[in-house]
PDB file of C-alpha atoms in Angstrom:
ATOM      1  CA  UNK A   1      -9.598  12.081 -20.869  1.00  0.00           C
ATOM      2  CA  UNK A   2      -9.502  10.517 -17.768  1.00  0.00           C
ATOM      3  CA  UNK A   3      -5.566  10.367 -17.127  1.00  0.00           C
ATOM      4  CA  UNK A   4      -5.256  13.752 -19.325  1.00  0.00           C
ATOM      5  CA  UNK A   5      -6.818  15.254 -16.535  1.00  0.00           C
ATOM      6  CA  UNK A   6      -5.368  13.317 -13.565  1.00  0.00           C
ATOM      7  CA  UNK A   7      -1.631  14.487 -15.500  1.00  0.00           C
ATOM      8  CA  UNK A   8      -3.079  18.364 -15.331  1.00  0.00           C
ATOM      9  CA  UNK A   9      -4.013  17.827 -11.719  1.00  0.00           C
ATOM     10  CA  UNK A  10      -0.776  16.199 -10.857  1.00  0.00           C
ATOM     11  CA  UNK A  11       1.386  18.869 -12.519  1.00  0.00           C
ATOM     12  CA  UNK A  12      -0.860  21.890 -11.179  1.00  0.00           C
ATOM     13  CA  UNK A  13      -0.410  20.582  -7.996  1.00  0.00           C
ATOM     14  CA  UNK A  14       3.067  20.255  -8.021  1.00  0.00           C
ATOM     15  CA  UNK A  15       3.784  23.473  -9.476  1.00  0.00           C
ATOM     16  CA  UNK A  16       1.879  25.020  -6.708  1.00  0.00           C
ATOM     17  CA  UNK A  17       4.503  23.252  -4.077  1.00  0.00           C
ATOM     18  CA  UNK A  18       7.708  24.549  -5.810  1.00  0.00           C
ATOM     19  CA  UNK A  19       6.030  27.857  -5.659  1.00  0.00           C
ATOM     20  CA  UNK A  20       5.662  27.403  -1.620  1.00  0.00           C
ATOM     21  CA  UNK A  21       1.259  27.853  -2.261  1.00  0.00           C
ATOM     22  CA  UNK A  22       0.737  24.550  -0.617  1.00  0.00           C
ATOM     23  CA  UNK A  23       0.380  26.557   2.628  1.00  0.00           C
ATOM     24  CA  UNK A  24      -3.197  27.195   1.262  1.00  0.00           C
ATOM     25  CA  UNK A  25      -4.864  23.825   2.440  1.00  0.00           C
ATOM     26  CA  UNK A  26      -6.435  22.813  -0.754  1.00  0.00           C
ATOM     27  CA  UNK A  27      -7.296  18.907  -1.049  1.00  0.00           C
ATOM     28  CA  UNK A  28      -4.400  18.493  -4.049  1.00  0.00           C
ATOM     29  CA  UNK A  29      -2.145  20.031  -1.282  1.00  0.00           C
ATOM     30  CA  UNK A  30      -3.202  17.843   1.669  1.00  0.00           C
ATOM     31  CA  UNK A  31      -2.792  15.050  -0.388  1.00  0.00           C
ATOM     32  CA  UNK A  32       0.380  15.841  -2.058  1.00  0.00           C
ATOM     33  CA  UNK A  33       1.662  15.930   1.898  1.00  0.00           C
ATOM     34  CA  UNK A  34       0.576  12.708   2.476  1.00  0.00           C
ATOM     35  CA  UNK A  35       1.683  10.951  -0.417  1.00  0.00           C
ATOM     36  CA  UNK A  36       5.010  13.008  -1.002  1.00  0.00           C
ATOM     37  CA  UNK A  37       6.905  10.481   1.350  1.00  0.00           C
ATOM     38  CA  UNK A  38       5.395   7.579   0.294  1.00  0.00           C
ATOM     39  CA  UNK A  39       7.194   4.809  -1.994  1.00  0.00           C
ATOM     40  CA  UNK A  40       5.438   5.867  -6.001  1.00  0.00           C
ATOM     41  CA  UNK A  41       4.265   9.359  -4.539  1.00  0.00           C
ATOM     42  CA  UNK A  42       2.149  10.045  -7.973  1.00  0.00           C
ATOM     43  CA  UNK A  43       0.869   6.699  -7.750  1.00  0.00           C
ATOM     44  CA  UNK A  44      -0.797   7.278  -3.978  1.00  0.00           C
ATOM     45  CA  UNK A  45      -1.599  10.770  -5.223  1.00  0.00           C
ATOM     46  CA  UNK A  46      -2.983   9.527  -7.951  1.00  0.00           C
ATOM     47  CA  UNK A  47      -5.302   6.863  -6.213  1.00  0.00           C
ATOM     48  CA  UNK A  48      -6.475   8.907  -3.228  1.00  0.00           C
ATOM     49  CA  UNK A  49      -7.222  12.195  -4.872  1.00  0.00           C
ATOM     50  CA  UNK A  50     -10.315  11.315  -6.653  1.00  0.00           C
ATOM     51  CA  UNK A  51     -12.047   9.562  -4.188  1.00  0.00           C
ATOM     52  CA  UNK A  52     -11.817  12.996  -1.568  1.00  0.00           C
ATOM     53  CA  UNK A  53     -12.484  15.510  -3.847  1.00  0.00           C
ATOM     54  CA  UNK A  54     -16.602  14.661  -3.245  1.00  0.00           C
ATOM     55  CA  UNK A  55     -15.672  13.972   0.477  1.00  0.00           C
ATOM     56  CA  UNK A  56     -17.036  15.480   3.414  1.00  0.00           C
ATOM     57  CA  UNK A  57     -14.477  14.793   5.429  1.00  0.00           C
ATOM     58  CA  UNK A  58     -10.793  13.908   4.928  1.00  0.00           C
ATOM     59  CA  UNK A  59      -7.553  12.681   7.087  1.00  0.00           C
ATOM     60  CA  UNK A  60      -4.869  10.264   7.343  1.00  0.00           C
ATOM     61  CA  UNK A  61      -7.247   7.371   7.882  1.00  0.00           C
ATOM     62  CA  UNK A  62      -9.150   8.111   5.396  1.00  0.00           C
ATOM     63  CA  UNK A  63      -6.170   8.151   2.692  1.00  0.00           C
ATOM     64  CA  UNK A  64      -4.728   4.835   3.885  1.00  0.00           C
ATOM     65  CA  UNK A  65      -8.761   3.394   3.702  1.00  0.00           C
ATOM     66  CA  UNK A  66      -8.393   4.462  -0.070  1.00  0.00           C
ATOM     67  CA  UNK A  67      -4.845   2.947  -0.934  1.00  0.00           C
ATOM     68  CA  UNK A  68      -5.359  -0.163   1.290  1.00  0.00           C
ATOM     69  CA  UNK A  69      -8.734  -0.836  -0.957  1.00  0.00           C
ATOM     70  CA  UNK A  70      -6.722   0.222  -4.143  1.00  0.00           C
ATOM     71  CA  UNK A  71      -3.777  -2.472  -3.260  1.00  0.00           C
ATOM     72  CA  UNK A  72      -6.959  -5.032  -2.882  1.00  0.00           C
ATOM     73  CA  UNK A  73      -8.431  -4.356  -5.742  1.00  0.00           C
ATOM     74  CA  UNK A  74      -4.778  -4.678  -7.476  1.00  0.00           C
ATOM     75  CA  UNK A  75      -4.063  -8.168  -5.739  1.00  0.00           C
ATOM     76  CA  UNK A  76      -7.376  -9.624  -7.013  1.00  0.00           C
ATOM     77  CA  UNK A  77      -6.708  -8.342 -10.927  1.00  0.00           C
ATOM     78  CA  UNK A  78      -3.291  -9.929 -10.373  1.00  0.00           C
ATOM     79  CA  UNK A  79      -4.299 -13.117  -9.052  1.00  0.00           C
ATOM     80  CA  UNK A  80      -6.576 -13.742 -11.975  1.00  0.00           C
ATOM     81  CA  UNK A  81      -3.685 -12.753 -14.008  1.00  0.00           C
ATOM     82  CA  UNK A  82      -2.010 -15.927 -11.939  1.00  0.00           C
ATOM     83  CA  UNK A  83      -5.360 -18.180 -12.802  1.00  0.00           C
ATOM     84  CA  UNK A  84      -4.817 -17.375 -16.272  1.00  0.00           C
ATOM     85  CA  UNK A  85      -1.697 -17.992 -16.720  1.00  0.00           C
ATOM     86  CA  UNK A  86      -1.706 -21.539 -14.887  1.00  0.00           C
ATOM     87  CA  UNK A  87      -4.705 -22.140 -17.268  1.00  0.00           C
ATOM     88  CA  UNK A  88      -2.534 -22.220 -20.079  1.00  0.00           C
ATOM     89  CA  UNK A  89      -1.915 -25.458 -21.643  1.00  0.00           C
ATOM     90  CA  UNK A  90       2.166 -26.621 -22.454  1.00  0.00           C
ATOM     91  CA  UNK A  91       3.659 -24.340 -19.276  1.00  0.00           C
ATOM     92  CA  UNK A  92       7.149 -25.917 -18.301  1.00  0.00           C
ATOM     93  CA  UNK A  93       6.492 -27.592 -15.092  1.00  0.00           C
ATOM     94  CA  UNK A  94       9.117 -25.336 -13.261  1.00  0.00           C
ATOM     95  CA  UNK A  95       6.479 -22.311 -13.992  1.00  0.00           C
ATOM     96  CA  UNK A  96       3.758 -23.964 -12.927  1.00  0.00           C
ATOM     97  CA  UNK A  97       5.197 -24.357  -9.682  1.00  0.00           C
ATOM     98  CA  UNK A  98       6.242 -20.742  -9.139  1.00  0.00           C
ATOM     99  CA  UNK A  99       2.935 -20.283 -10.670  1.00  0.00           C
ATOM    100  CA  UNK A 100       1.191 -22.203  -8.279  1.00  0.00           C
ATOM    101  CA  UNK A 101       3.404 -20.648  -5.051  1.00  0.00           C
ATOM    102  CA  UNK A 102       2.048 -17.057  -6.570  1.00  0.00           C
ATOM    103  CA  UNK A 103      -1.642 -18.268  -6.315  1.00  0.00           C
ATOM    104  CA  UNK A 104      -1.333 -19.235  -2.423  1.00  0.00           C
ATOM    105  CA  UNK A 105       0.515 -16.324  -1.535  1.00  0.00           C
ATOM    106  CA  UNK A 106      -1.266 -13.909  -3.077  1.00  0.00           C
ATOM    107  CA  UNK A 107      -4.651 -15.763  -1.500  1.00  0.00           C
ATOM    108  CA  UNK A 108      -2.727 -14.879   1.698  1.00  0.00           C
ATOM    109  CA  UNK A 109      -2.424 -11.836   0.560  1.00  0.00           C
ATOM    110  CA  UNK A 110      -6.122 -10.652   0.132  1.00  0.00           C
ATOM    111  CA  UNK A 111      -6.672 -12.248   3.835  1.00  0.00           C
ATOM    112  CA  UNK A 112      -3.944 -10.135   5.216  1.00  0.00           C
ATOM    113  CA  UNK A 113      -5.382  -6.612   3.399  1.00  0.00           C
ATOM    114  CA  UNK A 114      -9.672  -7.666   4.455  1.00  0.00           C
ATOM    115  CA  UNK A 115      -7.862  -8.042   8.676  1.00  0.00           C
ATOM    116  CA  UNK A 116      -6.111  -4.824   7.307  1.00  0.00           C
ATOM    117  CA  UNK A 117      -9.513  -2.796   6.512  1.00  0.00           C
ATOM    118  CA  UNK A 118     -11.196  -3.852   9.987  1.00  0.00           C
ATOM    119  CA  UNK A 119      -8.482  -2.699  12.288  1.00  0.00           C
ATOM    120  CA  UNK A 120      -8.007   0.625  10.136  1.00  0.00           C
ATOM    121  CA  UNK A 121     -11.735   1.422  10.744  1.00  0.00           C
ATOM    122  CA  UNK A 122     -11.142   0.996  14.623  1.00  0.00           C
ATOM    123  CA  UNK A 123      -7.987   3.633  13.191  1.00  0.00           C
ATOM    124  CA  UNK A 124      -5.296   1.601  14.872  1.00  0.00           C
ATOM    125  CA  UNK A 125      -2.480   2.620  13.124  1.00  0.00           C
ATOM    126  CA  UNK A 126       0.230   0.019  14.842  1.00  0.00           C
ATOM    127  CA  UNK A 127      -1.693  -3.016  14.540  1.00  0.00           C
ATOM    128  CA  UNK A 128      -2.837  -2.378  10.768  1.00  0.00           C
ATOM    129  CA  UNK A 129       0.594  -1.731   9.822  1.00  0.00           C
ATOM    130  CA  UNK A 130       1.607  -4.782  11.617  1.00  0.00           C
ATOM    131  CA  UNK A 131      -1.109  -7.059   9.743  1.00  0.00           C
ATOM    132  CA  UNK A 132      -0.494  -5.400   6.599  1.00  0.00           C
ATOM    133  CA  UNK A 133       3.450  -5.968   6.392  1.00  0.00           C
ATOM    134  CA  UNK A 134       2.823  -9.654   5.566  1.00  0.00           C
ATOM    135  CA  UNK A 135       1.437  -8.654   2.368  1.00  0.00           C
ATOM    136  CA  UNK A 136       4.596  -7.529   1.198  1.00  0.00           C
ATOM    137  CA  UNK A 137       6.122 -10.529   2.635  1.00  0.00           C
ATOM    138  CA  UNK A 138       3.985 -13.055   0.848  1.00  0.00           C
ATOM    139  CA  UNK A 139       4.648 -10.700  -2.537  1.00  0.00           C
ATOM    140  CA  UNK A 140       8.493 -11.172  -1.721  1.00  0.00           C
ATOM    141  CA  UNK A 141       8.068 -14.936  -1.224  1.00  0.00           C
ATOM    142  CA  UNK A 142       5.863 -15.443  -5.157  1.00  0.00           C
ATOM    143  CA  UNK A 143       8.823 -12.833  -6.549  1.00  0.00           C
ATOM    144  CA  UNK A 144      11.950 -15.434  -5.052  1.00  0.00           C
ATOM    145  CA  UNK A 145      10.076 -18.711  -6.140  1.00  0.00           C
ATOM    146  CA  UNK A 146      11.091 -17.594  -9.695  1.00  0.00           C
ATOM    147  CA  UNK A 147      14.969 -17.746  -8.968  1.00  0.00           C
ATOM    148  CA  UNK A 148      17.468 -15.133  -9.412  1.00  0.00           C
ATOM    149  CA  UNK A 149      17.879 -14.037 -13.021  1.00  0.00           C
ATOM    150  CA  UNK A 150      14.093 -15.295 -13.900  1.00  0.00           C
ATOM    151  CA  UNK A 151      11.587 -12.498 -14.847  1.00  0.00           C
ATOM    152  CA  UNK A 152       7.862 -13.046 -13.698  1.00  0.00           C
ATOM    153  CA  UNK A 153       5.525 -13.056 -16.470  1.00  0.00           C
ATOM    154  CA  UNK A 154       3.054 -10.809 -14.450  1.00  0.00           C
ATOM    155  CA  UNK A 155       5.945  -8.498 -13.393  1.00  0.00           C
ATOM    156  CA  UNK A 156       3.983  -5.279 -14.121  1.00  0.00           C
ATOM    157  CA  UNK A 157       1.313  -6.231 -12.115  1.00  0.00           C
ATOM    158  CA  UNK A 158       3.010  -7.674  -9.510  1.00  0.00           C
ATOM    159  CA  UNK A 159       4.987  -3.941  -9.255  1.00  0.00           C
ATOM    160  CA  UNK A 160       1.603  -2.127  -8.658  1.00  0.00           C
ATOM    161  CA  UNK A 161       0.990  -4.471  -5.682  1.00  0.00           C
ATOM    162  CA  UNK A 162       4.690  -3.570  -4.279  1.00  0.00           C
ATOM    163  CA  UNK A 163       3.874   0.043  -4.874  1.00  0.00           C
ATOM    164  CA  UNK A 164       0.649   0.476  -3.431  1.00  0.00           C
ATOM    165  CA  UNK A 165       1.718  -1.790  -0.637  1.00  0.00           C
ATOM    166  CA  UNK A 166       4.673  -0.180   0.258  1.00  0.00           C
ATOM    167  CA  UNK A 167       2.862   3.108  -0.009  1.00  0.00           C
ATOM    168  CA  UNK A 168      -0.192   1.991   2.576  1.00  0.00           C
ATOM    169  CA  UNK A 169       3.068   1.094   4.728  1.00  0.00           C
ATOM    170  CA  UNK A 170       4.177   4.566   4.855  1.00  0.00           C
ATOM    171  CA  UNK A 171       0.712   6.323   5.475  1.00  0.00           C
ATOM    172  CA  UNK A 172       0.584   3.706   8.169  1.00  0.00           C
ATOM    173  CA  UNK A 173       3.851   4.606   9.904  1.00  0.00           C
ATOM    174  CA  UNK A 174       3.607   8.109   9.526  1.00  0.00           C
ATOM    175  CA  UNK A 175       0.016   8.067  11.434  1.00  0.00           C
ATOM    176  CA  UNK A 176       2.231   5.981  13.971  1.00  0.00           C
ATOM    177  CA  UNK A 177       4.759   8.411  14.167  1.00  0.00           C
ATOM    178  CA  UNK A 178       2.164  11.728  15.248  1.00  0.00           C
ATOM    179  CA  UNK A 179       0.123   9.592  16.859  1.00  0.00           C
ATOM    180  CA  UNK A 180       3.025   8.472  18.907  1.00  0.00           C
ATOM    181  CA  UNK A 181       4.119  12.223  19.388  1.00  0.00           C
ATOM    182  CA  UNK A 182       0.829  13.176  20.453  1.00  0.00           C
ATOM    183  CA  UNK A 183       0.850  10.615  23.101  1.00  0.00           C
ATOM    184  CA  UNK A 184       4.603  11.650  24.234  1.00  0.00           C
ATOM    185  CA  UNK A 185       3.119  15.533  24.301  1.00  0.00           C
ATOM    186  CA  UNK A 186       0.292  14.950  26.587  1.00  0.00           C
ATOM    187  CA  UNK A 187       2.541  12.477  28.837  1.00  0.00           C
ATOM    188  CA  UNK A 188       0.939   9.009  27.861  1.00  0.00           C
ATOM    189  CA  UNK A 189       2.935   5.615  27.082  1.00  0.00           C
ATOM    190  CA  UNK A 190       2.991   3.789  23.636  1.00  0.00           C
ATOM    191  CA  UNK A 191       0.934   0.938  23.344  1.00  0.00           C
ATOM    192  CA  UNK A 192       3.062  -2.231  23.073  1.00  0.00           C
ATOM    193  CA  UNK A 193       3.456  -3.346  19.120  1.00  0.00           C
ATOM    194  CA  UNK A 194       2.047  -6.942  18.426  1.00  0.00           C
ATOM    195  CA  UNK A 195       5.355  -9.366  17.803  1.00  0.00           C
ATOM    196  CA  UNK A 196       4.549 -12.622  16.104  1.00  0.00           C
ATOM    197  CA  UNK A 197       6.789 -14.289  13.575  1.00  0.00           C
ATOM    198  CA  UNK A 198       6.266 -12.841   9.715  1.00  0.00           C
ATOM    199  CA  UNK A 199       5.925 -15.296   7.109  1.00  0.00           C
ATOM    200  CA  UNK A 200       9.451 -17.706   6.273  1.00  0.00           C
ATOM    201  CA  UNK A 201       9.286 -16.623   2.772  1.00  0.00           C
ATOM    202  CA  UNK A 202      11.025 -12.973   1.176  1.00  0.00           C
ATOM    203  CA  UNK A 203      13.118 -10.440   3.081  1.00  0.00           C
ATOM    204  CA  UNK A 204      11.187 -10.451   5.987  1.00  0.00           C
ATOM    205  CA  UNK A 205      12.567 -14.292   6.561  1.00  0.00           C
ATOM    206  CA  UNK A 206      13.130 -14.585  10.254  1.00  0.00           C
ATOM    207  CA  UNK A 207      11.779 -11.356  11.361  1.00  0.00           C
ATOM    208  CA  UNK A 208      10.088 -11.214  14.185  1.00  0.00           C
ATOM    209  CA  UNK A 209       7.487  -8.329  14.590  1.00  0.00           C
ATOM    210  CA  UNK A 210       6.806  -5.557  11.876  1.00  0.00           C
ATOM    211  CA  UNK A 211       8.669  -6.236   8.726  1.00  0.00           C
ATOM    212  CA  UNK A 212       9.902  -2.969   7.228  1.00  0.00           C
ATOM    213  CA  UNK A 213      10.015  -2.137   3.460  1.00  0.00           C
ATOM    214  CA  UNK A 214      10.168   1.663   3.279  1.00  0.00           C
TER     215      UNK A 214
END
Protein backbone atom coordinates (compact mmCIF):
# COMPACT_ATOMS: atom_id res chain seq x y z
CA UNK A 1 0.00 0.00 0.00
CA UNK A 2 2.67 1.92 1.13
CA UNK A 3 4.87 2.17 -2.18
CA UNK A 4 1.42 1.91 -4.29
CA UNK A 5 0.86 5.16 -3.04
CA UNK A 6 4.37 6.70 -2.97
CA UNK A 7 4.29 5.37 -7.13
CA UNK A 8 0.76 7.51 -7.46
CA UNK A 9 2.41 10.44 -5.75
CA UNK A 10 5.52 10.20 -7.78
CA UNK A 11 3.71 9.94 -11.13
CA UNK A 12 1.01 12.72 -10.18
CA UNK A 13 3.68 14.82 -9.45
CA UNK A 14 5.50 14.43 -12.40
CA UNK A 15 2.71 14.71 -14.66
CA UNK A 16 1.95 17.98 -13.13
CA UNK A 17 5.70 19.24 -14.24
CA UNK A 18 5.38 18.19 -17.95
CA UNK A 19 2.17 20.04 -17.83
CA UNK A 20 4.21 23.35 -16.59
CA UNK A 21 1.57 23.28 -12.98
CA UNK A 22 4.60 23.11 -10.83
CA UNK A 23 4.41 26.94 -10.78
CA UNK A 24 1.66 26.28 -8.12
CA UNK A 25 4.01 25.74 -5.00
CA UNK A 26 2.58 22.56 -3.75
CA UNK A 27 5.02 20.43 -1.38
CA UNK A 28 5.27 17.45 -4.31
CA UNK A 29 6.41 20.48 -6.47
CA UNK A 30 8.96 22.03 -4.08
CA UNK A 31 10.32 18.84 -3.63
CA UNK A 32 10.39 17.59 -7.08
CA UNK A 33 12.74 20.99 -7.54
CA UNK A 34 14.96 19.97 -5.11
CA UNK A 35 15.46 16.53 -5.87
CA UNK A 36 15.15 16.84 -9.80
CA UNK A 37 19.02 17.52 -9.99
CA UNK A 38 20.05 15.27 -7.61
CA UNK A 39 21.92 11.81 -8.44
CA UNK A 40 18.46 8.96 -8.05
CA UNK A 41 15.94 12.02 -8.23
CA UNK A 42 12.87 9.50 -7.25
CA UNK A 43 14.93 8.12 -4.66
CA UNK A 44 15.48 11.78 -2.75
CA UNK A 45 11.88 12.47 -3.74
CA UNK A 46 10.93 9.57 -2.47
CA UNK A 47 12.70 9.90 1.03
CA UNK A 48 11.99 13.57 1.74
CA UNK A 49 8.39 13.81 0.71
CA UNK A 50 6.83 12.01 3.51
CA UNK A 51 8.51 13.39 6.23
CA UNK A 52 7.22 17.34 5.04
CA UNK A 53 3.95 16.64 4.16
CA UNK A 54 2.99 16.99 8.29
CA UNK A 55 5.66 19.83 8.42
CA UNK A 56 5.25 23.20 9.52
CA UNK A 57 7.87 24.46 7.90
CA UNK A 58 9.99 23.37 4.91
CA UNK A 59 13.40 24.45 2.95
CA UNK A 60 16.58 23.32 1.63
CA UNK A 61 17.95 22.51 5.07
CA UNK A 62 15.37 20.83 6.00
CA UNK A 63 15.44 18.32 2.85
CA UNK A 64 19.18 17.64 3.19
CA UNK A 65 18.35 17.01 7.35
CA UNK A 66 15.96 14.24 5.89
CA UNK A 67 18.33 12.53 3.23
CA UNK A 68 21.49 12.96 5.40
CA UNK A 69 19.42 10.88 8.28
CA UNK A 70 18.06 8.51 5.47
CA UNK A 71 21.86 7.78 4.16
CA UNK A 72 22.53 7.04 8.13
CA UNK A 73 20.02 4.97 8.64
CA UNK A 74 21.13 3.09 5.22
CA UNK A 75 24.92 2.84 6.38
CA UNK A 76 23.92 1.21 9.71
CA UNK A 77 21.44 -1.59 7.87
CA UNK A 78 24.46 -2.10 5.61
CA UNK A 79 27.04 -2.46 8.09
CA UNK A 80 25.12 -5.17 9.85
CA UNK A 81 24.75 -6.62 6.50
CA UNK A 82 28.89 -6.49 6.73
CA UNK A 83 28.67 -8.15 10.51
CA UNK A 84 26.70 -10.79 9.06
CA UNK A 85 28.39 -11.67 6.47
CA UNK A 86 31.93 -11.83 8.31
CA UNK A 87 29.92 -14.01 10.80
CA UNK A 88 29.67 -16.62 8.40
CA UNK A 89 31.69 -19.61 8.95
CA UNK A 90 34.06 -21.13 5.67
CA UNK A 91 34.48 -17.34 3.95
CA UNK A 92 37.72 -17.47 1.69
CA UNK A 93 40.18 -15.47 3.56
CA UNK A 94 40.50 -12.93 0.60
CA UNK A 95 36.66 -11.92 1.53
CA UNK A 96 37.17 -11.64 4.84
CA UNK A 97 39.63 -9.11 4.31
CA UNK A 98 37.61 -6.92 1.95
CA UNK A 99 35.04 -7.82 4.42
CA UNK A 100 36.81 -6.59 7.21
CA UNK A 101 38.13 -3.15 5.16
CA UNK A 102 34.08 -2.62 4.57
CA UNK A 103 33.43 -2.78 8.41
CA UNK A 104 36.11 0.11 9.24
CA UNK A 105 35.15 2.20 6.53
CA UNK A 106 31.79 2.16 6.81
CA UNK A 107 32.38 2.82 10.88
CA UNK A 108 34.07 5.91 9.37
CA UNK A 109 31.36 6.41 7.61
CA UNK A 110 28.58 6.84 10.31
CA UNK A 111 31.25 9.30 12.14
CA UNK A 112 31.53 11.38 9.07
CA UNK A 113 27.36 11.62 8.53
CA UNK A 114 26.69 12.27 12.98
CA UNK A 115 29.75 15.65 12.29
CA UNK A 116 27.47 15.94 9.12
CA UNK A 117 24.01 16.45 11.14
CA UNK A 118 25.65 19.05 13.71
CA UNK A 119 27.08 21.45 11.22
CA UNK A 120 23.77 21.19 9.00
CA UNK A 121 21.74 22.33 12.08
CA UNK A 122 24.13 25.45 12.43
CA UNK A 123 22.90 25.32 8.26
CA UNK A 124 26.45 25.62 7.03
CA UNK A 125 26.16 24.44 3.79
CA UNK A 126 30.16 24.49 2.79
CA UNK A 127 31.46 22.84 5.73
CA UNK A 128 28.70 19.95 5.80
CA UNK A 129 29.34 19.24 2.31
CA UNK A 130 32.95 19.24 3.03
CA UNK A 131 32.58 16.65 6.06
CA UNK A 132 30.14 14.70 4.25
CA UNK A 133 32.28 14.01 0.95
CA UNK A 134 34.41 11.52 2.92
CA UNK A 135 31.54 9.31 3.16
CA UNK A 136 31.59 8.66 -0.33
CA UNK A 137 35.23 8.34 -0.16
CA UNK A 138 35.35 5.67 2.49
CA UNK A 139 32.30 3.86 0.29
CA UNK A 140 34.79 4.10 -2.77
CA UNK A 141 37.68 2.71 -0.71
CA UNK A 142 35.24 -0.83 0.75
CA UNK A 143 33.97 -0.93 -3.23
CA UNK A 144 38.06 -1.09 -4.63
CA UNK A 145 39.20 -3.54 -1.78
CA UNK A 146 37.17 -6.14 -3.79
CA UNK A 147 39.39 -5.81 -7.04
CA UNK A 148 38.34 -5.06 -10.44
CA UNK A 149 36.02 -7.68 -11.92
CA UNK A 150 34.85 -8.84 -8.18
CA UNK A 151 31.14 -8.13 -7.31
CA UNK A 152 30.39 -7.18 -3.57
CA UNK A 153 28.05 -9.46 -1.99
CA UNK A 154 26.14 -6.45 -0.38
CA UNK A 155 26.19 -4.56 -3.74
CA UNK A 156 22.51 -3.49 -3.49
CA UNK A 157 22.95 -2.06 -0.36
CA UNK A 158 26.02 -0.61 -0.79
CA UNK A 159 24.21 1.33 -4.08
CA UNK A 160 21.56 2.94 -1.73
CA UNK A 161 24.44 4.41 0.34
CA UNK A 162 26.09 5.85 -3.08
CA UNK A 163 22.69 7.16 -3.99
CA UNK A 164 21.56 8.82 -1.05
CA UNK A 165 25.06 10.07 -0.54
CA UNK A 166 25.60 11.46 -3.69
CA UNK A 167 22.15 12.95 -3.52
CA UNK A 168 22.80 14.83 0.13
CA UNK A 169 25.97 16.06 -2.00
CA UNK A 170 23.89 17.82 -4.43
CA UNK A 171 21.26 19.43 -1.99
CA UNK A 172 24.44 20.49 -0.28
CA UNK A 173 26.05 22.24 -3.25
CA UNK A 174 23.10 23.65 -4.59
CA UNK A 175 22.37 25.50 -1.04
CA UNK A 176 26.14 26.55 -1.67
CA UNK A 177 25.54 27.76 -4.91
CA UNK A 178 22.33 30.49 -3.81
CA UNK A 179 23.77 30.96 -0.81
CA UNK A 180 26.89 32.01 -2.54
CA UNK A 181 24.76 34.21 -5.02
CA UNK A 182 23.03 35.80 -2.31
CA UNK A 183 26.21 36.84 -0.77
CA UNK A 184 27.66 38.11 -4.33
CA UNK A 185 24.06 40.17 -4.65
CA UNK A 186 24.27 42.03 -1.48
CA UNK A 187 28.22 42.64 -2.03
CA UNK A 188 29.67 40.18 0.69
CA UNK A 189 32.80 37.71 0.21
CA UNK A 190 32.62 33.81 0.32
CA UNK A 191 33.72 32.28 3.30
CA UNK A 192 36.97 30.36 2.71
CA UNK A 193 36.17 26.35 2.12
CA UNK A 194 37.94 24.06 4.77
CA UNK A 195 41.01 22.13 2.75
CA UNK A 196 42.33 19.10 4.54
CA UNK A 197 43.45 15.95 2.80
CA UNK A 198 40.33 13.34 1.96
CA UNK A 199 40.83 9.89 2.84
CA UNK A 200 43.89 7.77 0.58
CA UNK A 201 41.37 5.27 -0.36
CA UNK A 202 38.65 5.58 -3.74
CA UNK A 203 38.56 8.36 -6.33
CA UNK A 204 39.03 10.99 -4.09
CA UNK A 205 42.85 9.52 -3.58
CA UNK A 206 45.03 12.55 -3.30
CA UNK A 207 42.47 15.18 -3.27
CA UNK A 208 42.90 17.80 -1.32
CA UNK A 209 39.71 19.73 -0.16
CA UNK A 210 36.03 18.77 -1.22
CA UNK A 211 35.94 15.59 -3.15
CA UNK A 212 33.33 15.83 -5.90
CA UNK A 213 31.01 12.96 -7.02
CA UNK A 214 28.10 14.66 -8.80
Amino acid sequence: MDFTKTLLITIFTLSCLLAHTNAVRTPQARVWTICKPTTNPLLCFKTILPQILSAKRFNMYKAVEIEVLAAQKQVQKTAGVINALLAKPGNPKSLNDSLSTCKDQYSNMLDSISETIKVVAQRNAIEARFKFSAVLSYHASCNDDFGAGVTSPFADDAKLVYDLGGNCLDIMKAIEDRESRRRFAGGKVNPTTPTVPTPSGGPCRGVVGICMFN
